[in-house]
Coordinates of C-alpha atoms and ligand atoms in Angstrom, one line a residue:
M9 CA 6.3 16.3 25.0
K10 CA 8.5 18.6 23.0
N11 CA 6.6 20.1 20.1
F12 CA 7.6 19.8 16.5
E13 CA 10.1 22.5 15.3
S14 CA 10.2 23.5 11.7
P15 CA 13.4 24.4 9.9
N16 CA 14.3 28.0 10.5
I17 CA 17.8 28.3 9.3
L18 CA 17.1 31.6 7.4
N19 CA 15.1 32.9 10.3
T20 CA 11.9 32.8 8.2
D21 CA 9.9 32.8 11.4
A22 CA 10.9 36.4 11.8
L23 CA 8.9 37.2 8.7
L24 CA 5.7 36.2 10.5
T25 CA 3.6 38.4 12.8
E26 CA 3.0 37.4 16.4
E27 CA -0.5 36.5 15.6
E28 CA 0.5 34.3 12.6
L29 CA 3.0 32.5 14.8
M30 CA 0.4 32.0 17.5
I31 CA -2.0 30.5 15.0
R32 CA 0.7 28.3 13.6
N33 CA 1.8 27.1 17.0
S34 CA -1.7 26.3 18.2
V35 CA -2.5 24.2 15.1
R36 CA 1.0 22.6 15.4
E37 CA 0.2 21.5 18.9
F38 CA -3.2 20.2 17.8
V39 CA -1.5 18.1 15.1
S40 CA 1.0 16.7 17.6
H41 CA -1.6 15.7 20.1
E42 CA -4.7 14.8 18.1
I43 CA -3.4 13.6 14.7
M44 CA 0.0 12.1 15.0
P45 CA -0.8 9.4 17.6
H46 CA -3.4 7.7 15.3
I47 CA -2.9 8.8 11.7
A48 CA -0.7 5.9 10.6
D49 CA -3.4 3.5 11.8
H50 CA -6.2 5.4 10.1
Y51 CA -4.2 5.5 6.9
E52 CA -3.5 1.8 7.0
K53 CA -7.2 1.1 7.5
G54 CA -8.3 3.7 4.9
Y55 CA -10.3 5.7 7.5
F56 CA -10.9 9.4 7.6
P57 CA -11.1 10.4 11.3
T58 CA -14.5 12.2 11.3
E59 CA -14.2 12.5 15.1
L60 CA -11.6 15.3 14.4
I61 CA -14.1 17.5 12.6
P62 CA -15.6 19.3 15.6
K63 CA -12.1 19.9 16.9
L64 CA -10.9 21.3 13.6
A65 CA -13.9 23.6 13.6
E66 CA -13.2 24.7 17.2
L67 CA -9.7 25.6 16.1
G68 CA -11.2 27.9 13.4
T69 CA -9.7 26.0 10.5
L70 CA -13.0 25.6 8.4
G71 CA -13.5 28.6 6.1
A72 CA -10.8 30.3 8.1
T73 CA -10.4 33.4 5.8
I74 CA -14.2 34.2 5.7
Q75 CA -15.4 37.2 7.7
G76 CA -18.5 36.5 9.8
Y77 CA -20.9 33.5 9.7
G78 CA -19.0 31.9 12.6
C79 CA -15.7 31.9 10.6
A80 CA -12.3 32.9 12.0
G81 CA -11.6 35.7 9.5
V82 CA -7.8 35.3 9.5
N83 CA -5.5 36.6 6.7
Y84 CA -4.3 34.4 3.9
T85 CA -0.9 33.9 5.3
S86 CA -2.4 32.5 8.5
Y87 CA -4.6 30.3 6.4
G88 CA -1.5 29.0 4.6
L89 CA 0.3 28.3 8.0
I90 CA -2.8 26.4 9.1
M91 CA -2.6 24.2 6.0
Q92 CA 1.2 23.7 6.5
E93 CA 0.6 22.4 10.0
L94 CA -2.3 20.2 9.1
E95 CA -0.4 18.6 6.3
R96 CA 2.5 17.8 8.6
G97 CA -0.1 15.4 10.1
D98 CA -1.5 14.1 6.8
S99 CA -2.4 15.4 3.3
G100 CA -5.9 13.8 3.8
I101 CA -6.6 16.0 6.8
R102 CA -5.5 19.1 4.9
S103 CA -7.5 18.0 1.9
F104 CA -10.6 17.8 4.1
V105 CA -10.1 21.4 5.3
S106 CA -9.1 22.7 1.9
V107 CA -12.3 21.4 0.3
Q108 CA -14.6 22.5 3.1
G109 CA -13.2 26.0 3.1
A110 CA -11.7 27.0 -0.2
L111 CA -13.8 24.9 -2.5
C112 CA -17.2 24.9 -0.8
M113 CA -17.6 27.7 1.7
H114 CA -15.7 30.2 -0.5
P115 CA -18.0 30.0 -3.5
I116 CA -21.0 30.3 -1.2
D117 CA -19.4 33.4 0.3
A118 CA -18.3 34.9 -3.0
F119 CA -21.2 33.9 -5.3
G120 CA -24.1 33.0 -3.0
T121 CA -27.0 35.1 -1.9
E122 CA -27.3 36.3 1.7
E123 CA -29.8 33.6 2.3
H124 CA -27.4 30.9 1.0
K125 CA -24.7 32.3 3.3
K126 CA -26.9 32.3 6.4
K127 CA -28.2 28.9 5.6
Y128 CA -24.9 27.1 4.9
L129 CA -21.8 28.9 6.2
P130 CA -22.4 28.7 10.0
K131 CA -23.1 25.0 9.8
M132 CA -20.1 24.5 7.6
A133 CA -17.8 26.5 9.9
S134 CA -18.9 24.4 12.9
G135 CA -18.4 21.2 10.9
E136 CA -22.0 20.1 11.3
L137 CA -22.4 20.2 7.5
I138 CA -19.7 18.9 5.2
G139 CA -19.2 20.0 1.6
C140 CA -17.6 18.6 -1.5
F141 CA -16.7 20.2 -4.9
G142 CA -17.6 18.5 -8.1
L143 CA -15.6 19.8 -11.1
T144 CA -13.6 16.9 -12.5
E145 CA -15.4 14.2 -14.6
P146 CA -14.3 10.8 -15.7
D147 CA -13.3 12.1 -19.2
Y148 CA -12.4 15.7 -18.3
G149 CA -9.7 16.2 -15.7
S150 CA -7.1 18.8 -16.8
N151 CA -9.6 20.2 -19.3
P152 CA -12.7 20.8 -17.2
G153 CA -14.1 23.2 -19.8
G154 CA -15.0 20.1 -21.8
M155 CA -17.4 18.8 -19.1
I156 CA -20.5 17.0 -20.2
T157 CA -22.6 17.3 -17.0
R158 CA -25.7 19.3 -18.0
A159 CA -28.1 21.6 -16.1
R160 CA -31.3 21.8 -18.2
K161 CA -33.7 24.6 -17.2
D162 CA -37.2 23.3 -16.4
G163 CA -39.6 25.9 -14.8
D164 CA -38.1 27.0 -11.5
S165 CA -35.6 24.2 -11.5
Y166 CA -32.5 22.9 -13.2
I167 CA -32.3 19.2 -14.0
L168 CA -28.8 17.9 -13.5
N169 CA -27.4 14.9 -15.4
G170 CA -23.8 13.6 -15.4
S171 CA -21.1 12.4 -13.1
K172 CA -18.2 13.9 -11.2
M173 CA -15.1 11.8 -10.5
W174 CA -12.4 11.8 -7.7
I175 CA -14.4 14.0 -5.4
T176 CA -12.8 14.6 -2.0
N177 CA -15.3 14.4 1.0
G178 CA -18.0 13.1 -1.5
G179 CA -19.2 10.2 0.6
M180 CA -19.6 12.2 3.8
A181 CA -20.9 15.5 2.3
G182 CA -24.3 16.9 3.1
V183 CA -23.9 19.5 0.3
A184 CA -22.1 19.6 -3.0
I185 CA -20.9 22.5 -5.1
V186 CA -21.5 21.1 -8.6
W187 CA -20.4 22.7 -11.9
A188 CA -22.4 22.0 -15.0
K189 CA -23.2 23.5 -18.4
D190 CA -26.6 25.2 -18.9
D191 CA -28.7 25.2 -22.0
A192 CA -26.5 28.0 -23.5
G193 CA -23.4 25.9 -22.8
D194 CA -22.2 28.2 -20.0
I195 CA -20.6 26.7 -16.9
R196 CA -22.7 27.4 -13.8
G197 CA -22.3 26.4 -10.2
F198 CA -25.1 24.9 -8.1
I199 CA -25.4 24.3 -4.3
V200 CA -26.8 20.8 -4.3
D201 CA -28.2 19.3 -1.1
R202 CA -27.2 15.6 -0.7
D203 CA -30.8 14.4 0.0
L204 CA -32.2 15.4 -3.4
P205 CA -33.6 12.5 -5.4
G206 CA -31.4 11.6 -8.4
F207 CA -28.1 12.4 -6.5
T208 CA -26.1 9.3 -5.6
V209 CA -22.5 8.8 -4.4
R210 CA -20.1 5.9 -4.8
N211 CA -16.9 5.9 -2.8
I212 CA -13.6 5.0 -4.5
E213 CA -11.9 2.4 -2.4
K214 CA -8.5 0.6 -2.7
K215 CA -6.3 3.7 -3.1
F216 CA -2.6 3.7 -2.2
S217 CA -2.6 7.5 -1.7
L218 CA -4.7 9.8 0.5
K219 CA -6.1 6.7 2.2
A220 CA -7.1 8.8 5.3
S221 CA -9.5 10.8 3.0
V222 CA -12.8 10.1 1.4
T223 CA -12.7 10.1 -2.5
S224 CA -15.9 9.5 -4.3
E225 CA -17.9 9.7 -7.6
L226 CA -21.0 11.8 -7.6
I227 CA -23.8 10.7 -10.0
F228 CA -26.7 12.9 -11.1
E229 CA -29.6 11.3 -12.9
D230 CA -32.5 13.8 -13.5
C231 CA -31.7 15.5 -10.2
R232 CA -34.0 18.5 -9.9
V233 CA -32.3 21.4 -8.2
P234 CA -34.2 24.6 -7.4
A235 CA -33.0 27.5 -9.7
S236 CA -32.5 29.5 -6.5
Q237 CA -29.6 27.2 -5.7
M238 CA -27.6 28.5 -8.6
L239 CA -24.5 30.6 -7.8
N240 CA -24.1 34.1 -9.3
V241 CA -21.1 33.4 -11.5
K242 CA -20.8 32.2 -15.1
G243 CA -17.9 30.4 -16.9
L244 CA -14.8 28.7 -15.8
K245 CA -13.7 31.7 -13.7
G246 CA -16.3 30.5 -11.1
P247 CA -14.6 27.1 -10.3
F248 CA -11.1 28.5 -11.0
S249 CA -11.5 31.3 -8.5
C250 CA -12.1 28.7 -5.8
L251 CA -9.1 26.7 -7.1
N252 CA -7.0 29.8 -6.6
N253 CA -7.6 29.7 -2.9
A254 CA -7.2 25.9 -2.6
R255 CA -4.0 25.8 -4.7
F256 CA -2.5 28.5 -2.5
G257 CA -3.3 26.5 0.6
I258 CA -1.7 23.4 -1.0
S259 CA 1.5 25.3 -1.7
W260 CA 1.8 25.8 2.0
G261 CA 0.4 22.5 3.0
V262 CA 3.0 20.4 1.2
L263 CA 5.8 22.2 3.1
G264 CA 4.4 20.6 6.2
A265 CA 4.6 17.2 4.7
A266 CA 8.1 18.0 3.5
M267 CA 9.2 19.2 7.0
A268 CA 7.9 16.0 8.6
C269 CA 9.9 13.9 6.1
Y270 CA 13.0 16.0 6.5
D271 CA 12.8 15.9 10.3
E272 CA 12.3 12.1 10.3
A273 CA 15.2 11.5 7.9
L274 CA 17.5 13.8 9.8
N275 CA 16.8 12.1 13.1
Y276 CA 17.1 8.7 11.6
A277 CA 20.5 9.6 9.9
L278 CA 21.8 10.8 13.2
T279 CA 21.1 7.5 15.0
R280 CA 21.4 4.9 12.3
I281 CA 24.9 3.3 12.4
Q282 CA 26.5 1.8 9.3
F283 CA 30.2 1.2 8.8
D284 CA 30.6 2.1 12.5
K285 CA 29.3 5.6 12.1
P286 CA 26.0 7.4 12.1
I287 CA 25.0 7.6 8.4
A288 CA 24.6 11.4 9.0
S289 CA 28.4 11.6 9.0
F290 CA 28.6 10.5 5.3
Q291 CA 28.9 13.3 2.8
L292 CA 26.2 11.9 0.4
I293 CA 23.7 11.8 3.2
Q294 CA 24.6 15.3 4.3
A295 CA 24.2 16.5 0.7
K296 CA 20.7 15.0 0.6
L297 CA 19.7 16.6 3.9
A298 CA 21.2 20.0 2.9
N299 CA 19.2 20.0 -0.4
M300 CA 16.1 19.1 1.5
V301 CA 16.3 21.9 4.0
T302 CA 17.3 24.4 1.3
E303 CA 14.2 23.5 -0.8
I304 CA 12.0 23.7 2.2
T305 CA 13.3 27.2 3.0
K306 CA 12.9 28.4 -0.6
G307 CA 9.4 27.0 -0.6
Q308 CA 8.6 28.9 2.6
L309 CA 9.7 32.1 1.0
L310 CA 7.7 31.5 -2.2
A311 CA 4.5 30.6 -0.3
L312 CA 5.0 33.5 2.0
Q313 CA 5.4 36.0 -0.8
V314 CA 2.2 34.7 -2.5
G315 CA 0.5 34.9 0.9
R316 CA 1.5 38.5 1.3
L317 CA 0.3 39.3 -2.2
K318 CA -3.0 37.6 -1.5
D319 CA -3.4 39.6 1.7
K320 CA -2.9 42.8 -0.4
G321 CA -5.3 41.6 -3.0
E322 CA -2.5 41.4 -5.6
A323 CA -2.0 37.7 -6.1
Q324 CA -2.4 36.5 -9.8
P325 CA -3.2 33.0 -10.9
V326 CA 0.4 32.7 -12.3
H327 CA 1.8 33.4 -8.8
I328 CA -0.3 30.6 -7.3
S329 CA 0.6 28.2 -10.1
M330 CA 4.3 28.8 -9.5
A331 CA 3.9 28.1 -5.8
K332 CA 1.7 25.0 -6.3
M333 CA 3.9 23.6 -9.0
N334 CA 7.2 24.1 -7.3
N335 CA 6.3 23.4 -3.7
V336 CA 4.4 20.1 -4.4
A337 CA 7.2 18.9 -6.8
K338 CA 9.9 19.7 -4.3
A339 CA 7.9 18.2 -1.4
L340 CA 7.5 15.0 -3.4
E341 CA 11.2 14.9 -4.2
I342 CA 12.1 15.5 -0.5
A343 CA 9.7 12.7 0.6
R344 CA 11.3 10.3 -2.0
V345 CA 14.9 11.1 -0.8
A346 CA 13.8 10.9 2.9
R347 CA 12.4 7.4 2.1
D348 CA 15.7 6.5 0.6
I349 CA 17.6 7.7 3.7
L350 CA 15.4 5.5 5.9
G351 CA 16.4 2.4 4.0
A352 CA 14.1 -0.6 4.5
S353 CA 12.5 1.1 7.5
G354 CA 11.1 3.7 5.2
I355 CA 8.6 1.3 3.7
T356 CA 6.9 0.6 7.1
Y357 CA 4.0 2.4 8.9
E358 CA 6.4 2.8 11.8
Y359 CA 7.8 5.8 9.9
Q360 CA 5.6 8.6 8.4
T361 CA 7.7 9.4 5.3
G362 CA 6.2 6.6 3.1
R363 CA 2.7 7.8 3.9
H364 CA 3.6 11.4 3.0
M365 CA 5.3 10.3 -0.1
L366 CA 2.3 8.4 -1.4
N367 CA -0.1 11.2 -0.4
L368 CA 2.0 13.7 -2.3
E369 CA 1.6 11.7 -5.5
S370 CA -2.1 12.7 -5.4
V371 CA -1.4 16.3 -4.4
N372 CA 1.0 16.6 -7.4
T373 CA -2.0 15.6 -9.6
Y374 CA -5.0 17.3 -8.1
E375 CA -5.9 21.0 -8.3
G376 CA -4.0 21.1 -11.7
T377 CA -1.2 18.7 -12.4
E378 CA 2.5 19.8 -12.1
D379 CA 2.6 20.1 -15.9
I380 CA -0.7 22.1 -16.2
H381 CA 0.8 24.6 -13.8
R382 CA 4.0 24.7 -15.8
L383 CA 1.9 25.4 -18.9
I384 CA 0.0 28.2 -17.0
I385 CA 3.4 29.8 -16.3
G386 CA 4.5 29.2 -19.9
H387 CA 1.4 30.9 -21.1
H388 CA 2.1 33.9 -18.9
I389 CA 5.7 34.4 -20.0
T390 CA 5.3 33.7 -23.7
G391 CA 1.7 34.8 -24.3
I392 CA 1.2 31.5 -26.1
Q393 CA -1.3 29.0 -24.9
A394 CA 0.2 25.5 -25.2
F395 CA -2.7 23.4 -23.8
R396 CA -4.3 22.7 -27.1
Ligands
LIG2 P1 -8.9 29.5 -20.1 O1 -9.4 29.8 -21.4 O2 -7.5 29.7 -19.7 O3 -9.8 30.2 -19.0 C1 -11.2 30.2 -19.0 C2 -11.8 31.3 -18.2 O4 -11.4 31.1 -16.8 C3 -10.6 32.3 -16.4 N1 -9.5 31.8 -15.6 C4 -9.4 32.0 -14.3 N2 -10.2 32.8 -13.5 C5 -9.8 32.9 -12.2 N3 -8.8 32.2 -11.7 C6 -8.0 31.4 -12.5 N4 -6.9 30.8 -12.0 C7 -8.3 31.3 -13.8 N5 -7.8 30.7 -14.9 C8 -8.5 30.9 -15.9 C9 -10.1 32.9 -17.7 O5 -9.8 34.3 -17.6 C10 -11.2 32.7 -18.6 O6 -12.2 33.6 -18.3 P2 -13.2 34.3 -19.4 O7 -14.0 35.3 -18.7 O8 -12.3 34.8 -20.5 O9 -14.0 33.1 -20.0 O10 -9.3 28.0 -19.7 P3 -8.9 26.6 -20.4 O11 -10.2 25.8 -20.7 O12 -8.0 26.9 -21.6 O13 -8.1 25.8 -19.3 C11 -6.9 26.2 -18.9 C12 -6.3 25.3 -17.8 C13 -5.7 24.0 -18.4 C14 -5.2 26.1 -17.2 C15 -7.3 24.9 -16.8 O14 -8.4 24.2 -17.4 C16 -6.8 24.2 -15.6 O15 -6.4 24.8 -14.6 N6 -6.9 22.8 -15.5 C17 -6.6 22.1 -14.3 C18 -7.9 21.6 -13.7 C19 -7.9 21.6 -12.2 O16 -7.2 22.2 -11.6 N7 -8.9 20.8 -11.7 C20 -9.0 20.8 -10.3 C21 -10.3 20.1 -9.8 S1 -10.7 20.3 -8.1 C22 -9.6 19.4 -7.3 O17 -8.7 18.8 -7.8 C23 -9.8 19.4 -5.8 S2 -8.6 18.4 -5.0 C24 -9.2 18.8 -3.4 C25 -8.4 18.3 -2.3 O18 -8.6 17.1 -1.9 O19 -7.6 19.1 -1.7
LIG3 P1 -5.5 14.0 -17.0 O1 -6.1 15.3 -17.3 O2 -6.0 12.9 -17.9 O3 -3.9 14.1 -17.2 C1 -3.1 12.9 -17.3 C2 -1.7 13.3 -17.6 O4 -1.7 14.1 -18.9 C3 -1.1 14.3 -16.6 O5 0.3 14.0 -16.5 C4 -1.3 15.7 -17.2 O6 -0.3 16.6 -16.7 C5 -1.1 15.4 -18.7 N1 -1.7 16.4 -19.5 C6 -3.1 16.6 -19.6 N2 -3.3 17.6 -20.5 C7 -2.0 18.0 -20.9 C8 -1.6 19.0 -21.8 N3 -2.4 19.9 -22.5 N4 -0.3 19.1 -22.0 C9 0.6 18.3 -21.4 N5 0.3 17.4 -20.5 C10 -1.1 17.2 -20.3 N6 -11.5 16.9 -8.6 C11 -12.6 17.7 -8.2 O7 -13.3 18.3 -9.0 N7 -12.9 17.7 -6.9 C12 -12.2 17.1 -5.9 O8 -12.5 17.2 -4.7 C13 -11.1 16.3 -6.3 N8 -10.4 15.6 -5.4 C14 -9.4 14.7 -5.8 C15 -8.8 13.9 -4.9 C16 -7.8 13.0 -5.3 C17 -7.2 12.0 -4.3 C18 -7.4 13.0 -6.7 C19 -6.3 12.0 -7.1 C20 -8.0 13.8 -7.6 C21 -9.0 14.7 -7.2 N9 -9.7 15.5 -8.1 C22 -10.8 16.2 -7.7 C23 -9.4 15.4 -9.6 C24 -8.2 16.1 -10.0 O9 -8.4 17.5 -10.0 C25 -7.7 15.6 -11.4 O10 -7.3 14.2 -11.2 C26 -6.7 16.4 -12.1 O11 -7.2 17.7 -12.4 C27 -6.1 15.7 -13.3 O12 -7.1 15.2 -14.1 P2 -7.0 13.6 -14.6 O13 -6.7 12.8 -13.4 O14 -8.2 13.4 -15.4 O15 -5.7 13.6 -15.5

């Protein structure tokens, strides 16, 4: 079977090293053989394919940028390419890997003790232990600083009370990174084992987006967590530094979904006959395809520049916001236009575009909505905070 080929009109592949291309191509092949044949069915049934977890681990995708502890230790650009390839399969698979690595393994690696790292990271890298990240609450989404979940000190423990909403991987996680305010009102992070009394999970069913992904509510009722499980970071910069990595991965990931939609629309347009001609021969269809491939190419360059800055330790939150905001919005636009080119066929599971389009609605909202990232950029360029 011929493998997927991504648009390379500007020879953007030449900007990647041999190792980066090799990593990209091996994940690409994995997606073609292991994800594509079944994903539409999984999506329709609302099933996350847990059977893929050991294979994703073997490929080195879990906590890929972490050095040691059984992790691959690749650079950020390679990490981005991994995300791009996985999201060509489905945003739900990329979400699983993002949350496991950027949102759960990263804070343990960055803010945990050596004991935490040895206890959790190898099992998370091998996929034996799944993590979730609880920041958002029912009444505090874009404004997580307002969170009401509390961690009250009691002897050698903290007592957690509150709930976290829309939590990816929640229902299958063995450990949760939970953010709560302590007695002083400071935001602190805790590594919370799933089997602690007072910690319950409720899955959110009946979604029309990210159906091949588990989304849950985490509920804490007098859940006693040993103080030794607290991470060594205080304030919103703790969760936000995890989001920096996850948002970066998303800015690459969505290019994969966009490439899949573009490829499908192009192939459909070349073979679909109307008015005695392939619809690809009409100027309006060509204009749509030309815009799609141009936006994908611009998105590649944007994500790559942020990747290179991250690899040099020079990436700022505003760079990541620009890439997340632009690339998700453009991928969503591309998916919607591809759906239009597919006509009625575009609403069926026989084609992947509709699935990507619905997934991208979530991706545009989570990890900071499109407008929140616009406001982060606005703050950077004007010096004026417009959130409040
Ligand atoms: P603000 O006053 O701006 O900042 C508070 C403190 O945080 C620091 N900070 C950062 N640190 C590191 N990285 C960043 N990107 C940072 N952004 C801010 C900042 O320096 C400050 O530090 P300090 O020491 O001075 O206290 O915070 P604010 O409360 O005004 O909020 C600003 C705003 C709106 C930008 C922020 O709240 C925001 O980004 N909201 C969006 C929330 C969000 O992204 N939630 C994501 C939840 S997780 C998720 O969606 C996972 S989906 C997973 C999947 O399935 O893939
Ligand atoms: P709101 O914050 O209520 O925003 C609603 C609308 O108001 C948006 O259009 C927003 O842009 C706009 N808005 C808000 N404030 C302003 C403002 N100041 N100025 C202008 N416009 C504004 N969270 C986690 O912690 N962990 C997870 O694993 C996780 N996974 C998720 C998985 C899925 C499938 C989804 C959909 C969400 C997930 N989330 C997770 C939650 C996600 O991060 C939030 O949904 C997101 O931050 C937005 O919050 P909200 O939904 O409460 O929307």
